[in-house]
Amino acid sequence: AAAPADVAEVRGPPIGTAVPGASPEVAAAFAAAERLLARAHRVHMAPALESLSSAVKVKERMTEEAAAAYRAVAAAGGAATVAAEFRAGSLYHDLAVELVFDLPPELDPAVASRLRRTLRASALGYLRQALAAYRRALAVPATDEARLWRAAAETHLRAADQLLGKP
C-alpha cells in the first residue's frame, strides 16, 4: 500500500511499511488499514462556516474506520499488534491536533465560544485515545521485528503527553 502522492506525511514509519514476520493474512489486513489511513489523511478540515460540522464528522468517521481496521490487525499479536496500535494511536493523535484551529471570524462570538469548548473536549478525548493506543503498543514484549514501531510509539507517546502538559 504505497502512499498516494497527495497524502501528507504520517507519524512514524511511512505508509506501506511492512510488519516483519506477519502472516500473509495479517499483512493484507494491515495493508488494507494503511489504505484507510491514507484516505483519512486526505481529508482536511477547512474552518468554513457552511461546512465545518460536516467536515469534522467526515474526518471523525474516516478516522474511526481506519482505527477499527487497525484494531482488527492488532488481534494478531506480536509486531502486528505494536504496528497496528501505533497506527491507531497516530490517527487519534492527528485528529486531536487537527481539531484545534481558528474558527471563521464571521461566527457569532457566543457560538464560537461553545464550538471551541466542544472541539477542545473532542480533541482531548481523541488525545487520550491516542495515549491508550500507544501504551497498548508498548505493552507488547519487545522484539526485533517490532523495534521500528515501538520507537515510533515511544516518541509519539511523549509528544502526546506533552500536549496534555505532562512532563
Short mmCIF file of N, CA and C in Angstrom, two decimals:
data_model
loop_
_atom_site.label_atom_id
_atom_site.label_comp_id
_atom_site.label_asym_id
_atom_site.label_seq_id
_atom_site.Cartn_x
_atom_site.Cartn_y
_atom_site.Cartn_z
N ALA A 1 0.85 -1.18 0.00
CA ALA A 1 0.00 0.00 0.00
C ALA A 1 0.89 1.23 0.00
N ALA A 2 1.29 1.66 -1.15
CA ALA A 2 2.13 2.85 -1.25
C ALA A 2 1.29 4.08 -1.00
N ALA A 3 1.90 5.07 -0.37
CA ALA A 3 1.18 6.30 -0.06
C ALA A 3 0.92 7.08 -1.34
N PRO A 4 -0.33 7.50 -1.55
CA PRO A 4 -0.62 8.35 -2.70
C PRO A 4 0.17 9.65 -2.61
N ALA A 5 0.45 10.24 -3.75
CA ALA A 5 1.27 11.45 -3.79
C ALA A 5 0.65 12.60 -3.01
N ASP A 6 -0.68 12.63 -2.89
CA ASP A 6 -1.32 13.75 -2.22
C ASP A 6 -1.52 13.55 -0.72
N VAL A 7 -0.93 12.50 -0.16
CA VAL A 7 -1.07 12.24 1.27
C VAL A 7 0.09 12.89 2.02
N ALA A 8 -0.26 13.61 3.08
CA ALA A 8 0.76 14.24 3.91
C ALA A 8 1.54 13.17 4.66
N GLU A 9 2.67 13.56 5.18
CA GLU A 9 3.46 12.65 5.99
C GLU A 9 2.64 12.17 7.17
N VAL A 10 2.89 10.96 7.59
CA VAL A 10 2.20 10.39 8.74
C VAL A 10 3.20 10.24 9.87
N ARG A 11 2.69 10.09 11.08
CA ARG A 11 3.55 9.84 12.23
C ARG A 11 4.18 8.47 12.07
N GLY A 12 5.43 8.35 12.46
CA GLY A 12 6.09 7.05 12.43
C GLY A 12 6.50 6.62 11.04
N PRO A 13 6.65 5.31 10.86
CA PRO A 13 7.08 4.78 9.56
C PRO A 13 6.12 5.18 8.44
N PRO A 14 6.64 5.34 7.23
CA PRO A 14 5.79 5.73 6.11
C PRO A 14 4.68 4.71 5.86
N ILE A 15 3.60 5.19 5.28
CA ILE A 15 2.50 4.29 4.90
C ILE A 15 3.07 3.25 3.95
N GLY A 16 2.71 2.01 4.21
CA GLY A 16 3.19 0.91 3.37
C GLY A 16 4.35 0.15 3.99
N THR A 17 4.86 0.61 5.14
CA THR A 17 5.93 -0.10 5.81
C THR A 17 5.40 -1.45 6.26
N ALA A 18 6.11 -2.51 5.92
CA ALA A 18 5.67 -3.87 6.24
C ALA A 18 5.85 -4.16 7.72
N VAL A 19 5.08 -5.11 8.21
CA VAL A 19 5.21 -5.62 9.57
C VAL A 19 6.01 -6.92 9.48
N PRO A 20 7.27 -6.90 9.92
CA PRO A 20 8.09 -8.11 9.81
C PRO A 20 7.46 -9.29 10.53
N GLY A 21 7.51 -10.44 9.89
CA GLY A 21 7.02 -11.66 10.49
C GLY A 21 5.52 -11.85 10.43
N ALA A 22 4.79 -10.92 9.84
CA ALA A 22 3.33 -11.04 9.77
C ALA A 22 2.94 -12.10 8.75
N SER A 23 1.90 -12.84 9.07
CA SER A 23 1.38 -13.84 8.12
C SER A 23 0.82 -13.10 6.90
N PRO A 24 0.63 -13.80 5.79
CA PRO A 24 0.05 -13.14 4.61
C PRO A 24 -1.32 -12.51 4.90
N GLU A 25 -2.12 -13.16 5.73
CA GLU A 25 -3.45 -12.62 6.05
C GLU A 25 -3.33 -11.33 6.85
N VAL A 26 -2.44 -11.34 7.85
CA VAL A 26 -2.25 -10.15 8.68
C VAL A 26 -1.64 -9.03 7.84
N ALA A 27 -0.69 -9.37 6.98
CA ALA A 27 -0.07 -8.36 6.11
C ALA A 27 -1.12 -7.72 5.20
N ALA A 28 -2.03 -8.54 4.68
CA ALA A 28 -3.08 -8.00 3.81
C ALA A 28 -4.04 -7.10 4.60
N ALA A 29 -4.40 -7.51 5.81
CA ALA A 29 -5.28 -6.69 6.65
C ALA A 29 -4.60 -5.38 7.02
N PHE A 30 -3.30 -5.43 7.32
CA PHE A 30 -2.56 -4.21 7.66
C PHE A 30 -2.50 -3.29 6.44
N ALA A 31 -2.26 -3.86 5.26
CA ALA A 31 -2.22 -3.04 4.03
C ALA A 31 -3.57 -2.38 3.78
N ALA A 32 -4.66 -3.10 4.05
CA ALA A 32 -5.99 -2.50 3.88
C ALA A 32 -6.19 -1.36 4.87
N ALA A 33 -5.72 -1.55 6.11
CA ALA A 33 -5.83 -0.48 7.11
C ALA A 33 -4.97 0.71 6.70
N GLU A 34 -3.82 0.45 6.09
CA GLU A 34 -2.95 1.54 5.61
C GLU A 34 -3.67 2.37 4.55
N ARG A 35 -4.44 1.71 3.69
CA ARG A 35 -5.19 2.45 2.66
C ARG A 35 -6.25 3.35 3.32
N LEU A 36 -6.87 2.86 4.39
CA LEU A 36 -7.84 3.69 5.12
C LEU A 36 -7.14 4.85 5.81
N LEU A 37 -5.94 4.63 6.33
CA LEU A 37 -5.15 5.71 6.92
C LEU A 37 -4.87 6.78 5.87
N ALA A 38 -4.44 6.36 4.70
CA ALA A 38 -4.15 7.32 3.62
C ALA A 38 -5.40 8.11 3.25
N ARG A 39 -6.54 7.42 3.20
CA ARG A 39 -7.81 8.09 2.87
C ARG A 39 -8.16 9.11 3.94
N ALA A 40 -8.00 8.74 5.21
CA ALA A 40 -8.31 9.67 6.30
C ALA A 40 -7.39 10.88 6.26
N HIS A 41 -6.14 10.69 5.88
CA HIS A 41 -5.21 11.81 5.83
C HIS A 41 -5.48 12.76 4.67
N ARG A 42 -6.20 12.29 3.69
CA ARG A 42 -6.53 13.19 2.56
C ARG A 42 -7.63 14.17 2.92
N VAL A 43 -8.38 13.91 3.98
CA VAL A 43 -9.47 14.80 4.40
C VAL A 43 -8.90 15.88 5.30
N HIS A 44 -9.02 17.11 4.86
CA HIS A 44 -8.54 18.24 5.65
C HIS A 44 -9.74 19.11 5.99
N MET A 45 -9.84 19.44 7.26
CA MET A 45 -10.96 20.25 7.71
C MET A 45 -10.65 21.72 7.48
N ALA A 46 -11.47 22.36 6.69
CA ALA A 46 -11.34 23.79 6.46
C ALA A 46 -12.36 24.49 7.35
N PRO A 47 -11.91 25.48 8.12
CA PRO A 47 -12.85 26.15 9.01
C PRO A 47 -13.80 27.11 8.29
N ALA A 48 -14.55 26.58 7.32
CA ALA A 48 -15.56 27.37 6.62
C ALA A 48 -16.89 27.14 7.33
N LEU A 49 -17.54 28.19 7.64
CA LEU A 49 -18.75 28.13 8.44
C LEU A 49 -19.79 27.17 7.88
N GLU A 50 -19.96 27.16 6.58
CA GLU A 50 -21.01 26.36 5.96
C GLU A 50 -20.75 24.86 6.06
N SER A 51 -19.50 24.46 6.12
CA SER A 51 -19.20 23.03 6.05
C SER A 51 -18.43 22.51 7.25
N LEU A 52 -18.26 23.31 8.26
CA LEU A 52 -17.42 22.92 9.39
C LEU A 52 -17.92 21.66 10.08
N SER A 53 -19.17 21.61 10.44
CA SER A 53 -19.71 20.46 11.16
C SER A 53 -19.60 19.19 10.33
N SER A 54 -19.96 19.26 9.07
CA SER A 54 -19.89 18.06 8.23
C SER A 54 -18.45 17.64 7.99
N ALA A 55 -17.52 18.57 7.87
CA ALA A 55 -16.11 18.22 7.67
C ALA A 55 -15.56 17.50 8.90
N VAL A 56 -15.92 17.98 10.08
CA VAL A 56 -15.47 17.32 11.31
C VAL A 56 -16.04 15.91 11.37
N LYS A 57 -17.32 15.75 11.06
CA LYS A 57 -17.94 14.42 11.11
C LYS A 57 -17.30 13.46 10.11
N VAL A 58 -17.01 13.93 8.91
CA VAL A 58 -16.37 13.08 7.90
C VAL A 58 -14.99 12.64 8.40
N LYS A 59 -14.22 13.58 8.91
CA LYS A 59 -12.87 13.25 9.39
C LYS A 59 -12.96 12.26 10.55
N GLU A 60 -13.89 12.48 11.48
CA GLU A 60 -14.04 11.56 12.61
C GLU A 60 -14.44 10.16 12.13
N ARG A 61 -15.36 10.09 11.18
CA ARG A 61 -15.82 8.79 10.66
C ARG A 61 -14.68 8.05 9.98
N MET A 62 -13.93 8.74 9.15
CA MET A 62 -12.81 8.09 8.45
C MET A 62 -11.73 7.64 9.44
N THR A 63 -11.49 8.45 10.45
CA THR A 63 -10.51 8.08 11.47
C THR A 63 -10.96 6.82 12.19
N GLU A 64 -12.23 6.76 12.58
CA GLU A 64 -12.76 5.59 13.28
C GLU A 64 -12.71 4.34 12.40
N GLU A 65 -13.03 4.48 11.11
CA GLU A 65 -12.97 3.32 10.20
C GLU A 65 -11.55 2.76 10.13
N ALA A 66 -10.58 3.66 9.96
CA ALA A 66 -9.19 3.21 9.86
C ALA A 66 -8.72 2.61 11.19
N ALA A 67 -9.06 3.25 12.31
CA ALA A 67 -8.66 2.74 13.62
C ALA A 67 -9.27 1.36 13.87
N ALA A 68 -10.51 1.16 13.46
CA ALA A 68 -11.15 -0.16 13.63
C ALA A 68 -10.42 -1.22 12.82
N ALA A 69 -10.00 -0.86 11.62
CA ALA A 69 -9.25 -1.81 10.79
C ALA A 69 -7.92 -2.17 11.46
N TYR A 70 -7.25 -1.19 12.05
CA TYR A 70 -6.01 -1.48 12.76
C TYR A 70 -6.26 -2.31 14.01
N ARG A 71 -7.36 -2.04 14.72
CA ARG A 71 -7.67 -2.85 15.91
C ARG A 71 -7.87 -4.32 15.53
N ALA A 72 -8.46 -4.57 14.38
CA ALA A 72 -8.63 -5.95 13.91
C ALA A 72 -7.27 -6.60 13.67
N VAL A 73 -6.34 -5.85 13.11
CA VAL A 73 -4.98 -6.36 12.89
C VAL A 73 -4.28 -6.60 14.22
N ALA A 74 -4.51 -5.75 15.19
CA ALA A 74 -3.84 -5.85 16.49
C ALA A 74 -4.12 -7.18 17.17
N ALA A 75 -5.24 -7.82 16.85
CA ALA A 75 -5.58 -9.11 17.45
C ALA A 75 -4.59 -10.20 17.06
N ALA A 76 -3.79 -9.98 16.02
CA ALA A 76 -2.83 -10.99 15.56
C ALA A 76 -1.68 -11.19 16.54
N GLY A 77 -1.41 -10.19 17.36
CA GLY A 77 -0.32 -10.29 18.33
C GLY A 77 1.03 -9.91 17.76
N GLY A 78 2.03 -9.86 18.62
CA GLY A 78 3.40 -9.58 18.22
C GLY A 78 3.60 -8.23 17.57
N ALA A 79 4.49 -8.19 16.59
CA ALA A 79 4.83 -6.95 15.90
C ALA A 79 3.61 -6.33 15.23
N ALA A 80 2.69 -7.17 14.75
CA ALA A 80 1.46 -6.65 14.12
C ALA A 80 0.66 -5.83 15.12
N THR A 81 0.61 -6.27 16.36
CA THR A 81 -0.12 -5.53 17.40
C THR A 81 0.56 -4.19 17.65
N VAL A 82 1.88 -4.21 17.76
CA VAL A 82 2.61 -2.96 18.01
C VAL A 82 2.37 -1.98 16.88
N ALA A 83 2.51 -2.45 15.63
CA ALA A 83 2.33 -1.58 14.47
C ALA A 83 0.90 -1.06 14.39
N ALA A 84 -0.07 -1.95 14.58
CA ALA A 84 -1.47 -1.56 14.44
C ALA A 84 -1.90 -0.60 15.55
N GLU A 85 -1.48 -0.88 16.78
CA GLU A 85 -1.84 0.03 17.88
C GLU A 85 -1.16 1.38 17.70
N PHE A 86 0.09 1.37 17.22
CA PHE A 86 0.75 2.65 16.95
C PHE A 86 -0.04 3.44 15.91
N ARG A 87 -0.41 2.78 14.80
CA ARG A 87 -1.14 3.49 13.74
C ARG A 87 -2.48 4.01 14.24
N ALA A 88 -3.20 3.21 15.02
CA ALA A 88 -4.48 3.68 15.56
C ALA A 88 -4.24 4.91 16.44
N GLY A 89 -3.21 4.85 17.27
CA GLY A 89 -2.87 6.00 18.11
C GLY A 89 -2.53 7.22 17.29
N SER A 90 -1.79 7.01 16.20
CA SER A 90 -1.40 8.16 15.37
C SER A 90 -2.61 8.80 14.70
N LEU A 91 -3.59 7.98 14.33
CA LEU A 91 -4.82 8.53 13.75
C LEU A 91 -5.53 9.44 14.75
N TYR A 92 -5.70 8.96 15.99
CA TYR A 92 -6.36 9.76 17.01
C TYR A 92 -5.53 10.99 17.38
N HIS A 93 -4.23 10.84 17.42
CA HIS A 93 -3.33 11.96 17.74
C HIS A 93 -3.48 13.05 16.68
N ASP A 94 -3.43 12.65 15.42
CA ASP A 94 -3.55 13.63 14.33
C ASP A 94 -4.92 14.30 14.34
N LEU A 95 -5.97 13.55 14.60
CA LEU A 95 -7.31 14.14 14.65
C LEU A 95 -7.40 15.15 15.79
N ALA A 96 -6.84 14.80 16.94
CA ALA A 96 -6.85 15.72 18.09
C ALA A 96 -6.18 17.04 17.73
N VAL A 97 -5.03 16.96 17.09
CA VAL A 97 -4.30 18.17 16.71
C VAL A 97 -5.08 18.96 15.66
N GLU A 98 -5.68 18.25 14.72
CA GLU A 98 -6.40 18.94 13.65
C GLU A 98 -7.67 19.63 14.13
N LEU A 99 -8.24 19.18 15.24
CA LEU A 99 -9.46 19.80 15.77
C LEU A 99 -9.21 21.15 16.44
N VAL A 100 -7.97 21.51 16.59
CA VAL A 100 -7.63 22.80 17.21
C VAL A 100 -7.25 23.76 16.07
N PHE A 101 -8.20 24.60 15.69
CA PHE A 101 -7.97 25.55 14.59
C PHE A 101 -8.72 26.84 14.88
N ASP A 102 -8.37 27.87 14.14
CA ASP A 102 -9.07 29.15 14.27
C ASP A 102 -10.43 29.05 13.60
N LEU A 103 -11.44 29.50 14.30
CA LEU A 103 -12.80 29.48 13.76
C LEU A 103 -13.01 30.66 12.83
N PRO A 104 -13.96 30.53 11.92
CA PRO A 104 -14.24 31.64 10.99
C PRO A 104 -14.60 32.91 11.76
N PRO A 105 -14.05 34.05 11.36
CA PRO A 105 -14.29 35.30 12.09
C PRO A 105 -15.75 35.76 12.06
N GLU A 106 -16.51 35.33 11.07
CA GLU A 106 -17.91 35.76 10.97
C GLU A 106 -18.83 35.01 11.94
N LEU A 107 -18.29 34.05 12.64
CA LEU A 107 -19.09 33.28 13.60
C LEU A 107 -19.44 34.13 14.81
N ASP A 108 -20.68 34.05 15.23
CA ASP A 108 -21.13 34.78 16.41
C ASP A 108 -20.22 34.41 17.59
N PRO A 109 -19.76 35.38 18.38
CA PRO A 109 -18.84 35.09 19.49
C PRO A 109 -19.35 34.05 20.48
N ALA A 110 -20.63 34.07 20.81
CA ALA A 110 -21.17 33.09 21.76
C ALA A 110 -21.14 31.69 21.15
N VAL A 111 -21.49 31.59 19.87
CA VAL A 111 -21.47 30.31 19.17
C VAL A 111 -20.02 29.83 19.06
N ALA A 112 -19.13 30.73 18.74
CA ALA A 112 -17.71 30.38 18.61
C ALA A 112 -17.16 29.84 19.93
N SER A 113 -17.55 30.46 21.02
CA SER A 113 -17.07 30.02 22.33
C SER A 113 -17.56 28.60 22.64
N ARG A 114 -18.83 28.32 22.37
CA ARG A 114 -19.37 26.97 22.59
C ARG A 114 -18.69 25.96 21.69
N LEU A 115 -18.50 26.34 20.42
CA LEU A 115 -17.87 25.44 19.46
C LEU A 115 -16.42 25.15 19.86
N ARG A 116 -15.70 26.18 20.30
CA ARG A 116 -14.32 25.99 20.78
C ARG A 116 -14.27 24.98 21.92
N ARG A 117 -15.20 25.11 22.88
CA ARG A 117 -15.24 24.17 24.01
C ARG A 117 -15.53 22.75 23.53
N THR A 118 -16.45 22.62 22.60
CA THR A 118 -16.81 21.30 22.07
C THR A 118 -15.63 20.68 21.33
N LEU A 119 -14.99 21.46 20.47
CA LEU A 119 -13.84 20.95 19.71
C LEU A 119 -12.68 20.59 20.65
N ARG A 120 -12.47 21.42 21.66
CA ARG A 120 -11.39 21.15 22.62
C ARG A 120 -11.67 19.86 23.38
N ALA A 121 -12.91 19.67 23.81
CA ALA A 121 -13.27 18.44 24.52
C ALA A 121 -13.07 17.21 23.62
N SER A 122 -13.47 17.33 22.37
CA SER A 122 -13.26 16.22 21.43
C SER A 122 -11.77 15.97 21.22
N ALA A 123 -11.00 17.03 21.05
CA ALA A 123 -9.56 16.88 20.86
C ALA A 123 -8.91 16.18 22.06
N LEU A 124 -9.30 16.57 23.27
CA LEU A 124 -8.74 15.92 24.46
C LEU A 124 -9.14 14.44 24.51
N GLY A 125 -10.36 14.13 24.16
CA GLY A 125 -10.80 12.74 24.12
C GLY A 125 -10.01 11.92 23.13
N TYR A 126 -9.79 12.47 21.94
CA TYR A 126 -9.00 11.75 20.93
C TYR A 126 -7.55 11.62 21.36
N LEU A 127 -7.03 12.63 22.02
CA LEU A 127 -5.65 12.55 22.50
C LEU A 127 -5.51 11.45 23.55
N ARG A 128 -6.52 11.31 24.39
CA ARG A 128 -6.50 10.22 25.39
C ARG A 128 -6.56 8.85 24.70
N GLN A 129 -7.35 8.76 23.63
CA GLN A 129 -7.40 7.51 22.87
C GLN A 129 -6.05 7.21 22.24
N ALA A 130 -5.36 8.25 21.76
CA ALA A 130 -4.02 8.07 21.19
C ALA A 130 -3.07 7.54 22.25
N LEU A 131 -3.11 8.16 23.43
CA LEU A 131 -2.23 7.71 24.51
C LEU A 131 -2.49 6.24 24.86
N ALA A 132 -3.75 5.86 24.94
CA ALA A 132 -4.09 4.48 25.27
C ALA A 132 -3.56 3.51 24.21
N ALA A 133 -3.70 3.88 22.94
CA ALA A 133 -3.22 3.01 21.86
C ALA A 133 -1.69 2.92 21.89
N TYR A 134 -1.01 4.04 22.09
CA TYR A 134 0.46 4.00 22.17
C TYR A 134 0.89 3.11 23.33
N ARG A 135 0.20 3.20 24.46
CA ARG A 135 0.54 2.37 25.62
C ARG A 135 0.28 0.89 25.34
N ARG A 136 -0.80 0.58 24.62
CA ARG A 136 -1.06 -0.82 24.26
C ARG A 136 0.05 -1.34 23.35
N ALA A 137 0.53 -0.49 22.45
CA ALA A 137 1.64 -0.89 21.56
C ALA A 137 2.88 -1.21 22.38
N LEU A 138 3.14 -0.39 23.39
CA LEU A 138 4.35 -0.57 24.19
C LEU A 138 4.20 -1.68 25.23
N ALA A 139 2.99 -2.14 25.47
CA ALA A 139 2.76 -3.22 26.43
C ALA A 139 3.15 -4.59 25.85
N VAL A 140 3.27 -4.67 24.53
CA VAL A 140 3.67 -5.91 23.87
C VAL A 140 5.17 -6.11 24.11
N PRO A 141 5.58 -7.34 24.49
CA PRO A 141 7.01 -7.57 24.72
C PRO A 141 7.86 -7.16 23.51
N ALA A 142 8.98 -6.53 23.80
CA ALA A 142 9.87 -6.03 22.75
C ALA A 142 10.49 -7.18 21.95
N THR A 143 10.49 -7.01 20.65
CA THR A 143 11.15 -7.95 19.74
C THR A 143 11.87 -7.15 18.68
N ASP A 144 12.79 -7.79 17.97
CA ASP A 144 13.47 -7.10 16.87
C ASP A 144 12.48 -6.68 15.78
N GLU A 145 11.48 -7.54 15.52
CA GLU A 145 10.50 -7.24 14.47
C GLU A 145 9.69 -5.97 14.77
N ALA A 146 9.49 -5.71 16.04
CA ALA A 146 8.65 -4.57 16.44
C ALA A 146 9.46 -3.32 16.78
N ARG A 147 10.76 -3.38 16.67
CA ARG A 147 11.64 -2.28 17.10
C ARG A 147 11.25 -0.93 16.48
N LEU A 148 11.07 -0.89 15.18
CA LEU A 148 10.73 0.36 14.47
C LEU A 148 9.41 0.94 14.99
N TRP A 149 8.42 0.08 15.17
CA TRP A 149 7.10 0.52 15.60
C TRP A 149 7.10 0.94 17.06
N ARG A 150 7.86 0.24 17.90
CA ARG A 150 7.97 0.61 19.31
C ARG A 150 8.62 1.98 19.46
N ALA A 151 9.67 2.23 18.67
CA ALA A 151 10.35 3.53 18.74
C ALA A 151 9.38 4.65 18.38
N ALA A 152 8.56 4.42 17.36
CA ALA A 152 7.57 5.43 16.97
C ALA A 152 6.55 5.63 18.09
N ALA A 153 6.09 4.54 18.69
CA ALA A 153 5.11 4.64 19.78
C ALA A 153 5.69 5.40 20.97
N GLU A 154 6.94 5.12 21.32
CA GLU A 154 7.58 5.83 22.44
C GLU A 154 7.68 7.32 22.16
N THR A 155 8.12 7.65 20.95
CA THR A 155 8.27 9.06 20.57
C THR A 155 6.95 9.81 20.63
N HIS A 156 5.91 9.22 20.06
CA HIS A 156 4.64 9.93 19.96
C HIS A 156 3.84 9.87 21.26
N LEU A 157 4.12 8.88 22.09
CA LEU A 157 3.53 8.87 23.44
C LEU A 157 4.06 10.08 24.21
N ARG A 158 5.36 10.33 24.12
CA ARG A 158 5.94 11.50 24.80
C ARG A 158 5.34 12.79 24.25
N ALA A 159 5.19 12.87 22.94
CA ALA A 159 4.64 14.09 22.32
C ALA A 159 3.20 14.31 22.76
N ALA A 160 2.40 13.26 22.82
CA ALA A 160 1.00 13.40 23.24
C ALA A 160 0.94 13.78 24.72
N ASP A 161 1.79 13.19 25.55
CA ASP A 161 1.85 13.56 26.96
C ASP A 161 2.17 15.04 27.12
N GLN A 162 3.09 15.54 26.30
CA GLN A 162 3.46 16.95 26.36
C GLN A 162 2.29 17.85 25.99
N LEU A 163 1.48 17.42 25.02
CA LEU A 163 0.30 18.21 24.67
C LEU A 163 -0.67 18.31 25.84
N LEU A 164 -0.70 17.28 26.67
CA LEU A 164 -1.58 17.30 27.84
C LEU A 164 -0.91 17.96 29.04
N GLY A 165 0.31 18.44 28.83
CA GLY A 165 1.02 19.15 29.90
C GLY A 165 1.74 18.23 30.87
N LYS A 166 1.93 16.98 30.48
CA LYS A 166 2.65 16.04 31.33
C LYS A 166 4.13 16.05 30.93
N PRO A 167 5.03 16.00 31.93
CA PRO A 167 6.47 16.04 31.59
C PRO A 167 6.94 14.76 30.93
#
